[in-house]
């Protein structure tokens, strides 16, 4: 590997927060048995020795366990935030103070600081990038072509980042392998669905303390995240409307028992709106205009583009903070619209992100994807690569084992049957 790391140690809120961070990181570890086993093996085998690695992730207690596992595996790892509002400052402090991991992340950092941290991370001259949303990979490709020869590969955590990587590949600028962590079964089935489902509602409740029972709640997007949010909101007694642009997903929502309609029709009915589409301006000026007085709007998709806040600001006569992470926009039509978490991921802005038990599997995929990239250095063609099925199944097996759940295995007769085409009626 060429080049040396030239970064100072950290840029965080306050090192004195480390003890609180340590306590919370240890608590999260109780629900992360799969990553713990990987960390123990990594500590013995050092599969990432000599690898400079940067991780752009939400700086949470669960990410702390990923960073610790990567360091145990021998990586020279550095961590930055993948979102200006998602950093847990006590976690950042603990990683620096107790584990010697450089962290550049402060909750509430402005966009300029966020982008400066991306540059600092790239100054680390990474061989592997763990990305969440694709900002670091996109910056590397656009501005740091001289570093491309150092790159063994990247891994990508979220749906939005995968969409960006596909676009980069189509434009011929993705010159290295990128592991598609998001599409591993043990990632999106659980993280996107059960993780986003629970933590999005947790964020809304912490920010507002509203009762969901009896409310009309509009979920935009019925992908993995949307399914989770809709399912859990119904469980709390909300009357859920789904909006979609994909006819198949829309049928699925209808058959799952939800009302499906265009956003324009849903707008006058909704008390609470949640976007989880990965798309831009799903709720915009004409929608705000027609909302009920006091309607609450938030986003749990990756970027803060799903709600057109610029349009809302231009329509507002006054904006005031009514609770933490809760801003009320008064409109000239006499009504108001309440926005949570500045339109950023509400589960990370106003709550703690996904429960540790699901991140256990997502981050097990991340750690094993890094090991896979190193093992296959120089052998994988440029472009997106799935997590190998045996890795995905092994993570599921370890998780079940930790949960104390046993399953059947195929009998010899069944093995023969499923591998034969001659045995029919
Ligand atoms: N909050 C979190 O912690 C978290 C976790 C995982 C993923 N994400 C993010 O959430 C977003 C959704 O992820 P996913 O895995 O559910 O993706 P997905 O591709 O499975 O689902 C997105 C759905 O949105 C629909 N859609 C697109 N444009 C729309 C529009 N204008 N109106 C209505 N529906 C529309 C699509 O048809 C699709 O069904 C992504 O940005 C992803 O990165 C967030």
Tab-separated table of C-alpha atoms and ligand atoms in Angstrom:
chain	number	residue	atom	x	y	z
A	1	UNK	CA	0.000	0.000	0.000
A	2	UNK	CA	1.383	3.402	-0.872
A	3	UNK	CA	1.082	6.603	1.171
A	4	UNK	CA	0.842	7.225	4.867
A	5	UNK	CA	-1.978	8.430	7.003
A	6	UNK	CA	-1.608	12.088	7.912
A	7	UNK	CA	-4.595	12.919	10.059
A	8	UNK	CA	-4.849	14.419	13.503
A	9	UNK	CA	-6.633	12.243	16.023
A	10	UNK	CA	-10.171	13.502	16.270
A	11	UNK	CA	-12.766	16.226	16.006
A	12	UNK	CA	-15.576	15.450	18.387
A	13	UNK	CA	-17.857	17.319	20.767
A	14	UNK	CA	-16.345	16.562	24.171
A	15	UNK	CA	-13.939	13.857	25.358
A	16	UNK	CA	-15.444	14.080	28.845
A	17	UNK	CA	-18.550	12.285	27.489
A	18	UNK	CA	-16.508	9.059	27.101
A	19	UNK	CA	-17.680	7.276	30.309
A	20	UNK	CA	-21.350	7.667	29.338
A	21	UNK	CA	-20.520	6.442	25.827
A	22	UNK	CA	-18.705	3.417	27.225
A	23	UNK	CA	-21.672	2.445	29.351
A	24	UNK	CA	-24.051	2.690	26.382
A	25	UNK	CA	-21.688	0.866	24.002
A	26	UNK	CA	-21.425	-1.997	26.489
A	27	UNK	CA	-25.202	-2.139	26.782
A	28	UNK	CA	-25.610	-2.362	22.994
A	29	UNK	CA	-23.030	-5.162	22.908
A	30	UNK	CA	-25.413	-7.429	24.810
A	31	UNK	CA	-27.604	-7.601	21.701
A	32	UNK	CA	-24.753	-8.062	19.230
A	33	UNK	CA	-23.536	-11.646	19.657
A	34	UNK	CA	-22.772	-12.248	15.975
A	35	UNK	CA	-20.456	-9.259	15.633
A	36	UNK	CA	-18.850	-10.213	18.948
A	37	UNK	CA	-17.931	-13.647	17.596
A	38	UNK	CA	-16.495	-12.037	14.473
A	39	UNK	CA	-14.522	-9.597	16.612
A	40	UNK	CA	-13.084	-12.477	18.655
A	41	UNK	CA	-12.024	-14.335	15.517
A	42	UNK	CA	-10.615	-11.142	13.977
A	43	UNK	CA	-8.536	-10.544	17.126
A	44	UNK	CA	-6.910	-13.977	16.649
A	45	UNK	CA	-6.548	-14.013	12.872
A	46	UNK	CA	-5.937	-10.306	12.072
A	47	UNK	CA	-7.421	-10.518	8.556
A	48	UNK	CA	-7.274	-6.723	8.131
A	49	UNK	CA	-3.658	-6.239	9.245
A	50	UNK	CA	-2.009	-3.351	7.414
A	51	UNK	CA	-5.288	-2.145	5.887
A	52	UNK	CA	-6.180	1.548	6.136
A	53	UNK	CA	-9.923	1.719	6.405
A	54	UNK	CA	-12.392	4.576	6.687
A	55	UNK	CA	-15.965	4.090	7.787
A	56	UNK	CA	-18.627	6.698	7.034
A	57	UNK	CA	-21.487	5.536	9.235
A	58	UNK	CA	-24.013	6.896	11.690
A	59	UNK	CA	-21.861	7.188	14.828
A	60	UNK	CA	-23.978	5.088	17.174
A	61	UNK	CA	-23.312	2.506	19.876
A	62	UNK	CA	-23.671	-0.254	17.254
A	63	UNK	CA	-21.200	1.398	14.878
A	64	UNK	CA	-18.801	1.526	17.814
A	65	UNK	CA	-18.854	-2.282	17.906
A	66	UNK	CA	-18.151	-2.427	14.176
A	67	UNK	CA	-15.195	-0.043	14.544
A	68	UNK	CA	-13.855	-2.029	17.496
A	69	UNK	CA	-14.155	-5.308	15.535
A	70	UNK	CA	-12.333	-3.804	12.531
A	71	UNK	CA	-9.550	-2.539	14.760
A	72	UNK	CA	-9.333	-5.958	16.440
A	73	UNK	CA	-8.874	-7.393	12.945
A	74	UNK	CA	-5.782	-5.235	12.473
A	75	UNK	CA	-7.301	-2.377	10.456
A	76	UNK	CA	-6.040	1.174	10.834
A	77	UNK	CA	-9.611	2.467	11.028
A	78	UNK	CA	-11.003	6.013	11.068
A	79	UNK	CA	-14.650	6.944	11.529
A	80	UNK	CA	-16.724	9.864	10.252
A	81	UNK	CA	-20.472	10.525	10.393
A	82	UNK	CA	-22.698	9.657	7.447
A	83	UNK	CA	-25.211	12.308	8.480
A	84	UNK	CA	-24.770	15.651	10.270
A	85	UNK	CA	-27.510	14.872	12.816
A	86	UNK	CA	-26.963	11.188	13.582
A	87	UNK	CA	-23.805	11.296	15.708
A	88	UNK	CA	-23.992	10.234	19.341
A	89	UNK	CA	-21.336	12.480	20.870
A	90	UNK	CA	-20.695	10.223	23.860
A	91	UNK	CA	-19.992	7.283	21.543
A	92	UNK	CA	-17.543	9.368	19.500
A	93	UNK	CA	-15.783	10.386	22.727
A	94	UNK	CA	-15.491	6.811	23.986
A	95	UNK	CA	-14.083	5.509	20.693
A	96	UNK	CA	-11.351	8.142	20.816
A	97	UNK	CA	-10.608	7.956	24.542
A	98	UNK	CA	-10.946	4.240	25.245
A	99	UNK	CA	-10.236	2.546	21.932
A	100	UNK	CA	-7.837	4.995	20.239
A	101	UNK	CA	-9.999	5.145	17.121
A	102	UNK	CA	-9.861	8.526	15.310
A	103	UNK	CA	-13.371	9.969	14.989
A	104	UNK	CA	-14.436	13.114	13.132
A	105	UNK	CA	-18.107	13.619	13.910
A	106	UNK	CA	-20.162	16.055	15.966
A	107	UNK	CA	-23.940	15.936	16.296
A	108	UNK	CA	-25.398	18.969	14.522
A	109	UNK	CA	-22.271	19.694	12.475
A	110	UNK	CA	-23.043	21.937	9.512
A	111	UNK	CA	-22.810	20.736	5.938
A	112	UNK	CA	-19.407	22.389	5.430
A	113	UNK	CA	-17.996	20.519	8.454
A	114	UNK	CA	-19.566	17.277	7.258
A	115	UNK	CA	-17.863	17.623	3.867
A	116	UNK	CA	-14.578	18.660	5.503
A	117	UNK	CA	-14.720	15.435	7.521
A	118	UNK	CA	-15.168	13.473	4.300
A	119	UNK	CA	-11.966	15.111	3.030
A	120	UNK	CA	-10.137	14.343	6.296
A	121	UNK	CA	-11.202	10.710	5.978
A	122	UNK	CA	-9.864	10.546	2.430
A	123	UNK	CA	-6.590	12.092	3.674
A	124	UNK	CA	-6.242	8.825	5.632
A	125	UNK	CA	-5.475	7.268	2.210
A	126	UNK	CA	-7.881	4.360	2.605
A	127	UNK	CA	-7.571	0.919	1.072
A	128	UNK	CA	-11.159	0.100	2.042
A	129	UNK	CA	-14.132	2.443	2.428
A	130	UNK	CA	-17.216	1.448	4.386
A	131	UNK	CA	-19.827	3.843	3.061
A	132	UNK	CA	-23.407	4.637	4.032
A	133	UNK	CA	-25.145	6.673	1.331
A	134	UNK	CA	-22.162	6.876	-1.030
A	135	UNK	CA	-20.816	10.353	-0.179
A	136	UNK	CA	-17.230	9.218	0.465
A	137	UNK	CA	-17.101	6.965	-2.591
A	138	UNK	CA	-18.561	9.717	-4.802
A	139	UNK	CA	-16.028	12.263	-3.458
A	140	UNK	CA	-13.175	9.819	-4.034
A	141	UNK	CA	-14.242	9.216	-7.624
A	142	UNK	CA	-14.821	12.923	-8.349
A	143	UNK	CA	-11.903	14.541	-6.537
A	144	UNK	CA	-9.251	11.978	-5.580
A	145	UNK	CA	-8.465	9.960	-8.694
A	146	UNK	CA	-4.819	9.881	-7.619
A	147	UNK	CA	-5.886	7.657	-4.696
A	148	UNK	CA	-7.826	5.111	-6.753
A	149	UNK	CA	-4.803	2.812	-7.023
A	150	UNK	CA	-4.787	2.463	-3.199
A	151	UNK	CA	-8.386	1.202	-3.130
A	152	UNK	CA	-9.043	-2.516	-2.656
A	153	UNK	CA	-12.777	-1.926	-2.596
A	154	UNK	CA	-15.733	-0.338	-0.856
A	155	UNK	CA	-18.732	-1.685	0.988
A	156	UNK	CA	-22.106	0.072	0.935
A	157	UNK	CA	-24.699	-0.082	3.664
A	158	UNK	CA	-27.860	1.525	2.349
A	159	UNK	CA	-30.336	1.429	-0.558
A	160	UNK	CA	-29.592	5.023	-1.583
A	161	UNK	CA	-25.848	4.317	-1.738
A	162	UNK	CA	-26.428	1.223	-3.899
A	163	UNK	CA	-28.493	3.302	-6.337
A	164	UNK	CA	-25.593	5.797	-6.543
A	165	UNK	CA	-23.024	3.016	-7.087
A	166	UNK	CA	-25.147	1.575	-9.903
A	167	UNK	CA	-25.201	5.040	-11.515
A	168	UNK	CA	-21.405	5.361	-11.102
A	169	UNK	CA	-20.914	1.958	-12.744
A	170	UNK	CA	-23.212	2.946	-15.606
A	171	UNK	CA	-21.172	6.127	-16.107
A	172	UNK	CA	-17.952	4.075	-16.192
A	173	UNK	CA	-16.396	5.734	-13.120
A	174	UNK	CA	-16.551	2.836	-10.662
A	175	UNK	CA	-13.096	1.344	-11.164
A	176	UNK	CA	-13.025	-0.948	-8.102
A	177	UNK	CA	-15.214	-3.641	-6.519
A	178	UNK	CA	-18.041	-2.488	-4.244
A	179	UNK	CA	-19.698	-4.965	-1.892
A	180	UNK	CA	-23.485	-4.594	-1.808
A	181	UNK	CA	-24.124	-5.062	1.903
A	182	UNK	CA	-27.629	-3.593	1.655
A	183	UNK	CA	-28.924	-6.428	-0.509
A	184	UNK	CA	-27.714	-9.230	1.771
A	185	UNK	CA	-30.817	-10.985	3.132
A	186	UNK	CA	-29.493	-10.651	6.673
A	187	UNK	CA	-29.305	-6.885	6.113
A	188	UNK	CA	-32.392	-5.493	4.392
A	189	UNK	CA	-34.960	-8.085	5.593
A	190	UNK	CA	-34.180	-7.052	9.165
A	191	UNK	CA	-32.415	-3.677	9.268
A	192	UNK	CA	-34.574	-1.888	6.679
A	193	UNK	CA	-37.819	-3.563	7.730
A	194	UNK	CA	-37.764	-4.230	11.480
A	195	UNK	CA	-35.034	-1.695	12.301
A	196	UNK	CA	-36.508	1.241	10.387
A	197	UNK	CA	-40.034	0.158	11.315
A	198	UNK	CA	-39.417	0.366	15.042
A	199	UNK	CA	-36.859	3.170	15.230
A	200	UNK	CA	-38.744	5.573	12.948
A	201	UNK	CA	-41.769	5.425	15.215
A	202	UNK	CA	-39.443	5.662	18.228
A	203	UNK	CA	-38.009	8.907	16.755
A	204	UNK	CA	-41.475	10.347	16.145
A	205	UNK	CA	-42.669	9.456	19.621
A	206	UNK	CA	-39.554	10.807	21.352
A	207	UNK	CA	-39.759	14.055	19.356
A	208	UNK	CA	-43.489	14.661	19.814
A	209	UNK	CA	-44.962	12.212	22.350
A	210	UNK	CA	-48.031	11.956	20.080
A	211	UNK	CA	-50.430	9.044	20.454
A	212	UNK	CA	-50.425	7.017	17.245
A	213	UNK	CA	-53.641	5.120	18.004
A	214	UNK	CA	-56.457	6.613	15.971
A	215	UNK	CA	-54.184	8.849	13.891
A	216	UNK	CA	-54.130	8.710	10.093
A	217	UNK	CA	-50.521	8.063	9.201
A	218	UNK	CA	-49.296	8.318	5.601
A	219	UNK	CA	-46.250	6.247	4.599
A	220	UNK	CA	-44.645	7.256	1.291
A	221	UNK	CA	-42.846	4.268	-0.235
A	222	UNK	CA	-43.656	0.597	0.374
A	223	UNK	CA	-40.153	-0.812	0.017
A	224	UNK	CA	-38.402	-2.658	2.829
A	225	UNK	CA	-38.395	0.380	5.112
A	226	UNK	CA	-41.930	1.450	4.252
A	227	UNK	CA	-43.286	-2.052	4.954
A	228	UNK	CA	-41.696	-1.987	8.400
A	229	UNK	CA	-43.000	1.485	9.242
A	230	UNK	CA	-46.534	0.690	8.010
A	231	UNK	CA	-46.647	-2.637	9.869
A	232	UNK	CA	-45.465	-1.183	13.182
A	233	UNK	CA	-47.670	1.936	12.898
A	234	UNK	CA	-50.699	-0.308	12.391
A	235	UNK	CA	-49.610	-2.283	15.449
A	236	UNK	CA	-49.822	0.931	17.482
A	237	UNK	CA	-53.348	1.575	16.262
A	238	UNK	CA	-52.719	4.056	13.456
A	239	UNK	CA	-54.889	4.090	10.376
A	240	UNK	CA	-52.221	3.719	7.673
A	241	UNK	CA	-52.328	5.055	4.108
A	242	UNK	CA	-49.541	4.063	1.697
A	243	UNK	CA	-48.413	6.043	-1.363
A	244	UNK	CA	-46.332	4.375	-4.095
A	245	UNK	CA	-45.205	4.810	-7.702
A	246	UNK	CA	-44.492	1.097	-8.323
A	247	UNK	CA	-47.656	-0.855	-9.221
A	248	UNK	CA	-46.388	-4.166	-7.774
A	249	UNK	CA	-45.451	-2.608	-4.432
A	250	UNK	CA	-48.830	-0.853	-4.445
A	251	UNK	CA	-50.675	-4.183	-4.883
A	252	UNK	CA	-48.607	-5.653	-2.063
A	253	UNK	CA	-49.655	-2.762	0.195
A	254	UNK	CA	-53.310	-3.205	-0.778
A	255	UNK	CA	-53.156	-6.970	-0.090
A	256	UNK	CA	-51.400	-6.297	3.216
A	257	UNK	CA	-54.563	-4.399	4.106
A	258	UNK	CA	-53.501	-0.769	3.687
A	259	UNK	CA	-55.301	2.006	1.824
A	260	UNK	CA	-53.266	3.093	-1.212
A	261	UNK	CA	-53.737	6.407	-3.009
A	262	UNK	CA	-51.745	9.272	-4.537
A	263	UNK	CA	-50.122	11.737	-2.142
A	264	UNK	CA	-52.448	14.524	-3.313
A	265	UNK	CA	-55.437	12.470	-2.094
A	266	UNK	CA	-53.755	11.404	1.129
A	267	UNK	CA	-52.660	14.905	2.095
A	268	UNK	CA	-55.965	16.299	3.449
A	269	UNK	CA	-56.548	13.083	5.445
A	270	UNK	CA	-53.144	12.597	7.090
A	271	UNK	CA	-52.219	13.575	10.640
A	272	UNK	CA	-48.659	12.311	10.266
A	273	UNK	CA	-46.507	11.764	7.153
A	274	UNK	CA	-43.374	9.619	6.870
A	275	UNK	CA	-41.292	9.466	3.682
A	276	UNK	CA	-39.106	6.388	3.045
A	277	UNK	CA	-38.648	6.375	-0.718
A	278	UNK	CA	-35.004	7.388	-1.355
A	279	UNK	CA	-36.537	9.865	-3.824
A	280	UNK	CA	-36.674	13.640	-4.063
A	281	UNK	CA	-39.514	16.040	-3.141
A	282	UNK	CA	-42.083	13.376	-2.422
A	283	UNK	CA	-43.866	15.925	-0.232
A	284	UNK	CA	-43.769	19.409	-1.774
A	285	UNK	CA	-45.428	22.845	-1.884
A	286	UNK	CA	-48.829	21.823	-3.211
A	287	UNK	CA	-49.021	19.098	-0.557
A	288	UNK	CA	-48.160	21.381	2.389
A	289	UNK	CA	-50.825	23.800	1.183
A	290	UNK	CA	-53.548	21.139	1.472
A	291	UNK	CA	-52.518	19.566	4.788
A	292	UNK	CA	-54.567	19.665	7.987
A	293	UNK	CA	-53.600	22.250	10.557
A	294	UNK	CA	-50.763	20.863	12.713
A	295	UNK	CA	-49.930	17.939	10.409
A	296	UNK	CA	-46.582	16.349	11.334
A	297	UNK	CA	-44.117	15.537	8.558
A	298	UNK	CA	-40.889	13.567	8.779
A	299	UNK	CA	-38.481	11.501	6.727
A	300	UNK	CA	-36.708	8.209	7.339
A	301	UNK	CA	-35.124	7.876	3.887
A	302	UNK	CA	-31.384	8.371	3.641
A	303	UNK	CA	-31.083	11.990	2.511
A	304	UNK	CA	-32.978	15.123	3.559
A	305	UNK	CA	-34.397	15.607	0.067
A	306	UNK	CA	-37.690	13.736	0.365
A	307	UNK	CA	-39.518	16.675	1.937
A	308	UNK	CA	-39.185	19.946	0.007
A	309	UNK	CA	-38.238	22.096	2.988
A	310	UNK	CA	-37.185	24.977	0.774
A	311	UNK	CA	-40.731	25.215	-0.587
A	312	UNK	CA	-42.133	24.987	2.942
A	313	UNK	CA	-39.779	27.730	4.175
A	314	UNK	CA	-40.798	30.004	1.336
A	315	UNK	CA	-44.481	29.472	2.224
A	316	UNK	CA	-43.939	30.094	5.953
A	317	UNK	CA	-44.669	33.324	7.771
A	318	UNK	CA	-42.902	32.057	10.899
A	319	UNK	CA	-40.774	29.065	11.904
A	320	UNK	CA	-40.277	28.180	15.534
A	321	UNK	CA	-38.762	25.303	17.486
A	322	UNK	CA	-41.604	23.898	19.601
A	323	UNK	CA	-39.676	20.941	21.080
A	324	UNK	CA	-36.254	19.407	20.415
A	325	UNK	CA	-36.044	18.302	16.771
A	326	UNK	CA	-39.545	19.699	16.196
A	327	UNK	CA	-40.124	22.839	14.154
A	328	UNK	CA	-43.478	24.404	13.445
A	329	UNK	CA	-43.955	26.304	10.181
A	330	UNK	CA	-46.874	28.772	10.243
A	331	UNK	CA	-48.362	29.255	6.804
A	332	UNK	CA	-50.212	32.225	5.342
A	333	UNK	CA	-53.347	30.046	4.968
A	334	UNK	CA	-53.628	30.159	8.760
A	335	UNK	CA	-52.532	26.527	9.256
A	336	UNK	CA	-49.219	25.122	10.461
A	337	UNK	CA	-47.038	22.165	9.470
A	338	UNK	CA	-44.667	20.516	11.946
A	339	UNK	CA	-41.373	19.086	10.652
A	340	UNK	CA	-39.254	16.648	12.666
A	341	UNK	CA	-35.463	16.384	12.593
A	342	UNK	CA	-35.087	19.027	9.850
A	343	UNK	CA	-36.262	16.426	7.355
A	344	UNK	CA	-33.264	14.188	8.074
A	345	UNK	CA	-33.577	10.528	9.112
A	346	UNK	CA	-35.948	10.913	12.051
A	347	UNK	CA	-34.909	7.646	13.669
A	348	UNK	CA	-31.331	8.856	13.989
A	349	UNK	CA	-31.981	12.561	14.536
A	350	UNK	CA	-34.592	12.183	17.273
A	351	UNK	CA	-33.896	8.658	18.558
A	352	UNK	CA	-30.919	6.282	18.603
A	353	UNK	CA	-31.232	4.615	15.210
A	354	UNK	CA	-31.905	0.923	14.820
A	355	UNK	CA	-31.951	-1.446	17.771
A	356	UNK	CA	-28.620	-3.203	18.285
A	357	UNK	CA	-30.068	-6.640	17.539
A	358	UNK	CA	-30.622	-5.804	13.856
A	359	UNK	CA	-27.400	-3.826	13.457
A	360	UNK	CA	-25.646	-6.956	14.732
A	361	UNK	CA	-26.418	-8.604	11.386
A	362	UNK	CA	-25.892	-5.511	9.211
A	363	UNK	CA	-22.471	-4.878	10.705
A	364	UNK	CA	-21.532	-8.567	10.663
A	365	UNK	CA	-22.046	-8.231	6.898
A	366	UNK	CA	-19.867	-5.103	6.835
A	367	UNK	CA	-17.015	-6.745	8.750
A	368	UNK	CA	-17.114	-9.923	6.661
A	369	UNK	CA	-17.379	-7.905	3.423
A	370	UNK	CA	-14.116	-6.134	4.364
A	371	UNK	CA	-12.435	-9.470	5.043
A	372	UNK	CA	-13.742	-10.804	1.707
A	373	UNK	CA	-12.347	-7.779	-0.173
A	374	UNK	CA	-8.906	-8.282	1.381
A	375	UNK	CA	-8.928	-12.048	0.715
A	376	UNK	CA	-9.895	-11.414	-2.910
A	377	UNK	CA	-7.703	-8.364	-3.463
A	378	UNK	CA	-7.005	-7.893	-7.172
A	379	UNK	CA	-9.339	-10.752	-8.166
A	380	UNK	CA	-12.747	-9.053	-8.160
A	381	UNK	CA	-13.794	-7.053	-11.230
A	382	UNK	CA	-14.916	-3.430	-10.837
A	383	UNK	CA	-18.622	-3.028	-10.042
A	384	UNK	CA	-21.140	-4.169	-7.476
A	385	UNK	CA	-20.757	-7.582	-5.836
A	386	UNK	CA	-23.303	-9.437	-3.729
A	387	UNK	CA	-22.358	-10.683	-0.307
A	388	UNK	CA	-21.593	-14.397	-0.929
A	389	UNK	CA	-24.593	-16.563	-0.032
A	390	UNK	CA	-22.544	-18.676	2.373
A	391	UNK	CA	-21.612	-15.523	4.334
A	392	UNK	CA	-25.254	-14.385	4.454
A	393	UNK	CA	-26.416	-17.844	5.644
A	394	UNK	CA	-23.611	-18.082	8.203
A	395	UNK	CA	-24.687	-14.756	9.732
A	396	UNK	CA	-28.281	-16.015	9.920
A	397	UNK	CA	-27.080	-19.288	11.484
A	398	UNK	CA	-25.018	-17.483	14.121
A	399	UNK	CA	-27.930	-15.164	14.912
A	400	UNK	CA	-30.352	-18.062	15.360
A	401	UNK	CA	-27.841	-19.860	17.537
A	402	UNK	CA	-27.479	-16.763	19.726
A	403	UNK	CA	-31.287	-16.527	19.960
A	404	UNK	CA	-31.428	-20.162	21.053
A	405	UNK	CA	-33.482	-21.174	18.017
A	406	UNK	CA	-32.752	-24.496	16.308
A	407	UNK	CA	-34.012	-25.421	12.825
A	408	UNK	CA	-34.280	-28.614	10.801
A	409	UNK	CA	-31.664	-29.898	8.364
A	410	UNK	CA	-32.428	-31.704	5.112
A	411	UNK	CA	-32.598	-35.509	5.318
A	412	UNK	CA	-30.567	-37.489	2.756
A	413	UNK	CA	-33.836	-38.297	0.988
A	414	UNK	CA	-34.747	-34.587	0.822
A	415	UNK	CA	-31.298	-33.672	-0.512
A	416	UNK	CA	-31.773	-36.196	-3.289
A	417	UNK	CA	-35.296	-34.928	-4.013
A	418	UNK	CA	-34.415	-31.227	-4.242
A	419	UNK	CA	-31.467	-32.007	-6.506
A	420	UNK	CA	-33.387	-34.253	-8.896
A	421	UNK	CA	-35.556	-33.361	-11.865
A	422	UNK	CA	-36.614	-36.970	-12.590
A	423	UNK	CA	-38.795	-37.383	-9.498
A	424	UNK	CA	-42.225	-35.909	-10.294
A	425	UNK	CA	-45.850	-36.956	-9.920
B	1	LIG	N1	-33.919	5.317	8.424
B	1	LIG	C1	-33.005	4.371	8.333
B	1	LIG	O1	-32.317	4.043	9.281
B	1	LIG	C2	-32.854	3.633	7.025
B	1	LIG	C3	-32.500	2.280	7.010
B	1	LIG	C4	-32.401	1.623	5.794
B	1	LIG	C5	-32.626	2.341	4.613
B	1	LIG	N2	-32.928	3.683	4.663
B	1	LIG	C6	-33.194	4.489	3.475
B	1	LIG	O2	-34.599	4.485	3.268
B	1	LIG	C7	-34.895	4.664	1.873
B	1	LIG	C8	-35.787	3.518	1.399
B	1	LIG	O3	-35.077	2.284	1.540
B	1	LIG	P1	-35.751	0.884	1.139
B	1	LIG	O4	-34.753	-0.157	1.480
B	1	LIG	O5	-37.129	0.804	1.682
B	1	LIG	O6	-35.807	1.073	-0.453
B	1	LIG	P2	-36.773	0.305	-1.490
B	1	LIG	O7	-36.151	0.566	-2.810
B	1	LIG	O8	-37.013	-1.090	-1.022
B	1	LIG	O9	-38.161	1.118	-1.350
B	1	LIG	C9	-38.366	2.425	-1.771
B	1	LIG	C10	-39.812	2.486	-2.288
B	1	LIG	O10	-40.168	3.842	-2.530
B	1	LIG	C11	-40.979	3.877	-3.701
B	1	LIG	N3	-40.961	5.234	-4.257
B	1	LIG	C12	-40.010	5.859	-5.002
B	1	LIG	N4	-40.411	7.107	-5.311
B	1	LIG	C13	-41.632	7.291	-4.739
B	1	LIG	C14	-42.549	8.372	-4.689
B	1	LIG	N5	-42.296	9.526	-5.310
B	1	LIG	N6	-43.704	8.202	-4.011
B	1	LIG	C15	-44.000	7.036	-3.377
B	1	LIG	N7	-43.155	5.972	-3.393
B	1	LIG	C16	-41.988	6.093	-4.067
B	1	LIG	C17	-40.327	2.827	-4.611
B	1	LIG	O11	-41.219	2.395	-5.614
B	1	LIG	C18	-39.989	1.730	-3.616
B	1	LIG	O12	-41.022	0.777	-3.476
B	1	LIG	C19	-33.537	4.733	1.195
B	1	LIG	O13	-33.143	6.091	1.083
B	1	LIG	C20	-32.620	4.016	2.169
B	1	LIG	O14	-31.271	4.368	1.979
B	1	LIG	C21	-33.072	4.326	5.843
